[in-house]
């Protein structure tokens, strides 16, 4: 059974930084594309960033240049480094695993989410 566990969410002031981690168990993440989604109160869940098996990355426009997705296959972990945080980044962030090495494939697994709150 695949399990994705996120950590690193917190309350941070605008302009601050956070690094989210997502550790996978029951899966060899080096084989798969991985991603981060988020859902703000009253809004639909949206893609934030994704990384393919080969390391290609993709970001939504609102976070490009501020967020960086990376993976450590030896640790079975994917990260989301978030810099220059804004109040509109406040959301629950979810880790995902796709069902192949490309992020154009279907998402098979979701984590339980970690709360990020950006507020002064």
mmCIF file with all atom_site columns, C-alpha atoms in Angstrom:
data_model
loop_
_atom_site.group_PDB
_atom_site.id
_atom_site.type_symbol
_atom_site.label_atom_id
_atom_site.label_alt_id
_atom_site.label_comp_id
_atom_site.label_asym_id
_atom_site.label_entity_id
_atom_site.label_seq_id
_atom_site.pdbx_PDB_ins_code
_atom_site.Cartn_x
_atom_site.Cartn_y
_atom_site.Cartn_z
_atom_site.occupancy
_atom_site.B_iso_or_equiv
_atom_site.pdbx_formal_charge
_atom_site.auth_seq_id
_atom_site.auth_comp_id
_atom_site.auth_asym_id
_atom_site.auth_atom_id
_atom_site.pdbx_PDB_model_num
ATOM 1   C CA . UNK A 1 1   ? 0.000   0.000  0.000   1.00 0.00 ? 1   UNK A CA 1
ATOM 2   C CA . UNK A 1 2   ? 1.417   3.350  -1.074  1.00 0.00 ? 2   UNK A CA 1
ATOM 3   C CA . UNK A 1 3   ? 1.366   6.096  1.509   1.00 0.00 ? 3   UNK A CA 1
ATOM 4   C CA . UNK A 1 4   ? 2.424   9.715  1.030   1.00 0.00 ? 4   UNK A CA 1
ATOM 5   C CA . UNK A 1 5   ? 3.060   11.764 4.169   1.00 0.00 ? 5   UNK A CA 1
ATOM 6   C CA . UNK A 1 6   ? 3.562   15.515 3.946   1.00 0.00 ? 6   UNK A CA 1
ATOM 7   C CA . UNK A 1 7   ? 5.273   17.662 6.549   1.00 0.00 ? 7   UNK A CA 1
ATOM 8   C CA . UNK A 1 8   ? 6.630   21.168 6.937   1.00 0.00 ? 8   UNK A CA 1
ATOM 9   C CA . UNK A 1 9   ? 3.461   23.214 6.855   1.00 0.00 ? 9   UNK A CA 1
ATOM 10  C CA . UNK A 1 10  ? 3.347   26.147 9.275   1.00 0.00 ? 10  UNK A CA 1
ATOM 11  C CA . UNK A 1 11  ? 2.298   29.725 9.917   1.00 0.00 ? 11  UNK A CA 1
ATOM 12  C CA . UNK A 1 12  ? 4.754   32.115 8.261   1.00 0.00 ? 12  UNK A CA 1
ATOM 13  C CA . UNK A 1 13  ? 4.865   35.857 7.671   1.00 0.00 ? 13  UNK A CA 1
ATOM 14  C CA . UNK A 1 14  ? 4.581   37.323 4.181   1.00 0.00 ? 14  UNK A CA 1
ATOM 15  C CA . UNK A 1 15  ? 7.952   37.227 2.466   1.00 0.00 ? 15  UNK A CA 1
ATOM 16  C CA . UNK A 1 16  ? 9.044   34.217 4.453   1.00 0.00 ? 16  UNK A CA 1
ATOM 17  C CA . UNK A 1 17  ? 10.064  30.740 3.324   1.00 0.00 ? 17  UNK A CA 1
ATOM 18  C CA . UNK A 1 18  ? 9.014   27.173 3.997   1.00 0.00 ? 18  UNK A CA 1
ATOM 19  C CA . UNK A 1 19  ? 10.094  23.784 2.720   1.00 0.00 ? 19  UNK A CA 1
ATOM 20  C CA . UNK A 1 20  ? 7.484   21.073 2.442   1.00 0.00 ? 20  UNK A CA 1
ATOM 21  C CA . UNK A 1 21  ? 8.495   17.428 2.381   1.00 0.00 ? 21  UNK A CA 1
ATOM 22  C CA . UNK A 1 22  ? 6.601   14.373 1.236   1.00 0.00 ? 22  UNK A CA 1
ATOM 23  C CA . UNK A 1 23  ? 7.939   10.934 2.061   1.00 0.00 ? 23  UNK A CA 1
ATOM 24  C CA . UNK A 1 24  ? 6.562   7.923  0.247   1.00 0.00 ? 24  UNK A CA 1
ATOM 25  C CA . UNK A 1 25  ? 6.297   4.423  1.623   1.00 0.00 ? 25  UNK A CA 1
ATOM 26  C CA . UNK A 1 26  ? 5.271   1.334  -0.295  1.00 0.00 ? 26  UNK A CA 1
ATOM 27  C CA . UNK A 1 27  ? 6.521   2.885  -3.526  1.00 0.00 ? 27  UNK A CA 1
ATOM 28  C CA . UNK A 1 28  ? 9.789   3.449  -5.356  1.00 0.00 ? 28  UNK A CA 1
ATOM 29  C CA . UNK A 1 29  ? 9.324   7.100  -6.263  1.00 0.00 ? 29  UNK A CA 1
ATOM 30  C CA . UNK A 1 30  ? 12.272  7.162  -8.656  1.00 0.00 ? 30  UNK A CA 1
ATOM 31  C CA . UNK A 1 31  ? 9.991   5.453  -11.178 1.00 0.00 ? 31  UNK A CA 1
ATOM 32  C CA . UNK A 1 32  ? 7.191   8.007  -11.029 1.00 0.00 ? 32  UNK A CA 1
ATOM 33  C CA . UNK A 1 33  ? 6.393   11.637 -11.620 1.00 0.00 ? 33  UNK A CA 1
ATOM 34  C CA . UNK A 1 34  ? 5.457   13.526 -8.460  1.00 0.00 ? 34  UNK A CA 1
ATOM 35  C CA . UNK A 1 35  ? 3.575   16.705 -7.790  1.00 0.00 ? 35  UNK A CA 1
ATOM 36  C CA . UNK A 1 36  ? 2.206   19.240 -5.341  1.00 0.00 ? 36  UNK A CA 1
ATOM 37  C CA . UNK A 1 37  ? -1.346  20.568 -5.362  1.00 0.00 ? 37  UNK A CA 1
ATOM 38  C CA . UNK A 1 38  ? -3.042  23.027 -3.033  1.00 0.00 ? 38  UNK A CA 1
ATOM 39  C CA . UNK A 1 39  ? -6.539  23.953 -1.982  1.00 0.00 ? 39  UNK A CA 1
ATOM 40  C CA . UNK A 1 40  ? -7.438  27.267 -0.395  1.00 0.00 ? 40  UNK A CA 1
ATOM 41  C CA . UNK A 1 41  ? -10.675 27.749 1.565   1.00 0.00 ? 41  UNK A CA 1
ATOM 42  C CA . UNK A 1 42  ? -13.623 28.071 -0.791  1.00 0.00 ? 42  UNK A CA 1
ATOM 43  C CA . UNK A 1 43  ? -11.513 27.364 -3.868  1.00 0.00 ? 43  UNK A CA 1
ATOM 44  C CA . UNK A 1 44  ? -10.886 24.388 -6.096  1.00 0.00 ? 44  UNK A CA 1
ATOM 45  C CA . UNK A 1 45  ? -7.781  22.284 -5.706  1.00 0.00 ? 45  UNK A CA 1
ATOM 46  C CA . UNK A 1 46  ? -5.067  23.425 -8.109  1.00 0.00 ? 46  UNK A CA 1
ATOM 47  C CA . UNK A 1 47  ? -1.763  22.144 -9.400  1.00 0.00 ? 47  UNK A CA 1
ATOM 48  C CA . UNK A 1 48  ? 1.255   23.967 -7.963  1.00 0.00 ? 48  UNK A CA 1
ATOM 49  C CA . UNK A 1 49  ? 4.268   22.120 -9.331  1.00 0.00 ? 49  UNK A CA 1
ATOM 50  C CA . UNK A 1 50  ? 5.259   18.745 -10.734 1.00 0.00 ? 50  UNK A CA 1
ATOM 51  C CA . UNK A 1 51  ? 8.432   16.880 -11.550 1.00 0.00 ? 51  UNK A CA 1
ATOM 52  C CA . UNK A 1 52  ? 8.923   14.020 -13.961 1.00 0.00 ? 52  UNK A CA 1
ATOM 53  C CA . UNK A 1 53  ? 11.013  10.924 -13.477 1.00 0.00 ? 53  UNK A CA 1
ATOM 54  C CA . UNK A 1 54  ? 13.784  12.548 -15.528 1.00 0.00 ? 54  UNK A CA 1
ATOM 55  C CA . UNK A 1 55  ? 13.676  15.754 -13.509 1.00 0.00 ? 55  UNK A CA 1
ATOM 56  C CA . UNK A 1 56  ? 11.685  18.007 -15.824 1.00 0.00 ? 56  UNK A CA 1
ATOM 57  C CA . UNK A 1 57  ? 9.613   20.477 -13.851 1.00 0.00 ? 57  UNK A CA 1
ATOM 58  C CA . UNK A 1 58  ? 6.458   22.486 -14.397 1.00 0.00 ? 58  UNK A CA 1
ATOM 59  C CA . UNK A 1 59  ? 4.927   25.295 -12.297 1.00 0.00 ? 59  UNK A CA 1
ATOM 60  C CA . UNK A 1 60  ? 1.792   27.350 -12.304 1.00 0.00 ? 60  UNK A CA 1
ATOM 61  C CA . UNK A 1 61  ? 2.443   30.943 -13.227 1.00 0.00 ? 61  UNK A CA 1
ATOM 62  C CA . UNK A 1 62  ? 1.651   32.367 -9.804  1.00 0.00 ? 62  UNK A CA 1
ATOM 63  C CA . UNK A 1 63  ? 4.499   30.451 -8.122  1.00 0.00 ? 63  UNK A CA 1
ATOM 64  C CA . UNK A 1 64  ? 7.094   30.314 -10.916 1.00 0.00 ? 64  UNK A CA 1
ATOM 65  C CA . UNK A 1 65  ? 10.338  31.876 -9.728  1.00 0.00 ? 65  UNK A CA 1
ATOM 66  C CA . UNK A 1 66  ? 9.329   31.584 -6.069  1.00 0.00 ? 66  UNK A CA 1
ATOM 67  C CA . UNK A 1 67  ? 8.754   27.850 -5.595  1.00 0.00 ? 67  UNK A CA 1
ATOM 68  C CA . UNK A 1 68  ? 11.072  24.962 -6.459  1.00 0.00 ? 68  UNK A CA 1
ATOM 69  C CA . UNK A 1 69  ? 10.111  21.310 -6.622  1.00 0.00 ? 69  UNK A CA 1
ATOM 70  C CA . UNK A 1 70  ? 12.825  18.696 -6.216  1.00 0.00 ? 70  UNK A CA 1
ATOM 71  C CA . UNK A 1 71  ? 13.181  15.029 -5.440  1.00 0.00 ? 71  UNK A CA 1
ATOM 72  C CA . UNK A 1 72  ? 15.597  12.829 -3.517  1.00 0.00 ? 72  UNK A CA 1
ATOM 73  C CA . UNK A 1 73  ? 15.095  9.334  -4.842  1.00 0.00 ? 73  UNK A CA 1
ATOM 74  C CA . UNK A 1 74  ? 17.436  7.841  -2.249  1.00 0.00 ? 74  UNK A CA 1
ATOM 75  C CA . UNK A 1 75  ? 15.128  9.161  0.475   1.00 0.00 ? 75  UNK A CA 1
ATOM 76  C CA . UNK A 1 76  ? 11.931  8.443  -1.464  1.00 0.00 ? 76  UNK A CA 1
ATOM 77  C CA . UNK A 1 77  ? 11.010  12.071 -0.876  1.00 0.00 ? 77  UNK A CA 1
ATOM 78  C CA . UNK A 1 78  ? 9.796   15.057 -2.884  1.00 0.00 ? 78  UNK A CA 1
ATOM 79  C CA . UNK A 1 79  ? 10.203  18.631 -1.672  1.00 0.00 ? 79  UNK A CA 1
ATOM 80  C CA . UNK A 1 80  ? 8.615   21.990 -2.335  1.00 0.00 ? 80  UNK A CA 1
ATOM 81  C CA . UNK A 1 81  ? 10.788  24.957 -1.438  1.00 0.00 ? 81  UNK A CA 1
ATOM 82  C CA . UNK A 1 82  ? 8.590   28.035 -1.130  1.00 0.00 ? 82  UNK A CA 1
ATOM 83  C CA . UNK A 1 83  ? 10.159  31.485 -1.005  1.00 0.00 ? 83  UNK A CA 1
ATOM 84  C CA . UNK A 1 84  ? 8.715   34.998 -0.973  1.00 0.00 ? 84  UNK A CA 1
ATOM 85  C CA . UNK A 1 85  ? 5.461   33.645 0.361   1.00 0.00 ? 85  UNK A CA 1
ATOM 86  C CA . UNK A 1 86  ? 2.287   35.680 -0.079  1.00 0.00 ? 86  UNK A CA 1
ATOM 87  C CA . UNK A 1 87  ? -1.035  35.554 1.780   1.00 0.00 ? 87  UNK A CA 1
ATOM 88  C CA . UNK A 1 88  ? -2.622  34.076 -1.352  1.00 0.00 ? 88  UNK A CA 1
ATOM 89  C CA . UNK A 1 89  ? -0.347  31.032 -0.972  1.00 0.00 ? 89  UNK A CA 1
ATOM 90  C CA . UNK A 1 90  ? -2.339  30.069 2.112   1.00 0.00 ? 90  UNK A CA 1
ATOM 91  C CA . UNK A 1 91  ? -3.804  26.612 1.504   1.00 0.00 ? 91  UNK A CA 1
ATOM 92  C CA . UNK A 1 92  ? -3.604  22.943 2.334   1.00 0.00 ? 92  UNK A CA 1
ATOM 93  C CA . UNK A 1 93  ? -0.798  21.470 0.227   1.00 0.00 ? 93  UNK A CA 1
ATOM 94  C CA . UNK A 1 94  ? -1.046  17.912 -1.056  1.00 0.00 ? 94  UNK A CA 1
ATOM 95  C CA . UNK A 1 95  ? 1.646   15.620 -2.420  1.00 0.00 ? 95  UNK A CA 1
ATOM 96  C CA . UNK A 1 96  ? 0.782   13.373 -5.362  1.00 0.00 ? 96  UNK A CA 1
ATOM 97  C CA . UNK A 1 97  ? 2.281   10.418 -7.198  1.00 0.00 ? 97  UNK A CA 1
ATOM 98  C CA . UNK A 1 98  ? 1.444   9.870  -10.884 1.00 0.00 ? 98  UNK A CA 1
ATOM 99  C CA . UNK A 1 99  ? 1.107   6.399  -12.376 1.00 0.00 ? 99  UNK A CA 1
ATOM 100 C CA . UNK A 1 100 ? 4.120   6.749  -14.679 1.00 0.00 ? 100 UNK A CA 1
ATOM 101 C CA . UNK A 1 101 ? 7.300   8.749  -15.085 1.00 0.00 ? 101 UNK A CA 1
ATOM 102 C CA . UNK A 1 102 ? 5.556   11.542 -16.910 1.00 0.00 ? 102 UNK A CA 1
ATOM 103 C CA . UNK A 1 103 ? 3.334   14.109 -15.214 1.00 0.00 ? 103 UNK A CA 1
ATOM 104 C CA . UNK A 1 104 ? 0.876   13.953 -18.103 1.00 0.00 ? 104 UNK A CA 1
ATOM 105 C CA . UNK A 1 105 ? -0.332  10.637 -16.723 1.00 0.00 ? 105 UNK A CA 1
ATOM 106 C CA . UNK A 1 106 ? -3.041  9.967  -14.186 1.00 0.00 ? 106 UNK A CA 1
ATOM 107 C CA . UNK A 1 107 ? -2.534  10.653 -10.472 1.00 0.00 ? 107 UNK A CA 1
ATOM 108 C CA . UNK A 1 108 ? -2.678  7.428  -8.489  1.00 0.00 ? 108 UNK A CA 1
ATOM 109 C CA . UNK A 1 109 ? -2.026  8.590  -4.929  1.00 0.00 ? 109 UNK A CA 1
ATOM 110 C CA . UNK A 1 110 ? -2.577  11.637 -2.720  1.00 0.00 ? 110 UNK A CA 1
ATOM 111 C CA . UNK A 1 111 ? -1.174  12.562 0.656   1.00 0.00 ? 111 UNK A CA 1
ATOM 112 C CA . UNK A 1 112 ? -3.321  13.793 3.527   1.00 0.00 ? 112 UNK A CA 1
ATOM 113 C CA . UNK A 1 113 ? -2.185  17.410 3.188   1.00 0.00 ? 113 UNK A CA 1
ATOM 114 C CA . UNK A 1 114 ? -0.256  19.933 5.247   1.00 0.00 ? 114 UNK A CA 1
ATOM 115 C CA . UNK A 1 115 ? -1.500  23.426 6.144   1.00 0.00 ? 115 UNK A CA 1
ATOM 116 C CA . UNK A 1 116 ? 0.445   26.489 5.032   1.00 0.00 ? 116 UNK A CA 1
ATOM 117 C CA . UNK A 1 117 ? -0.744  29.822 6.389   1.00 0.00 ? 117 UNK A CA 1
ATOM 118 C CA . UNK A 1 118 ? 0.867   33.088 5.292   1.00 0.00 ? 118 UNK A CA 1
ATOM 119 C CA . UNK A 1 119 ? -0.172  35.921 7.554   1.00 0.00 ? 119 UNK A CA 1
ATOM 120 C CA . UNK A 1 120 ? 1.275   38.773 9.585   1.00 0.00 ? 120 UNK A CA 1
#
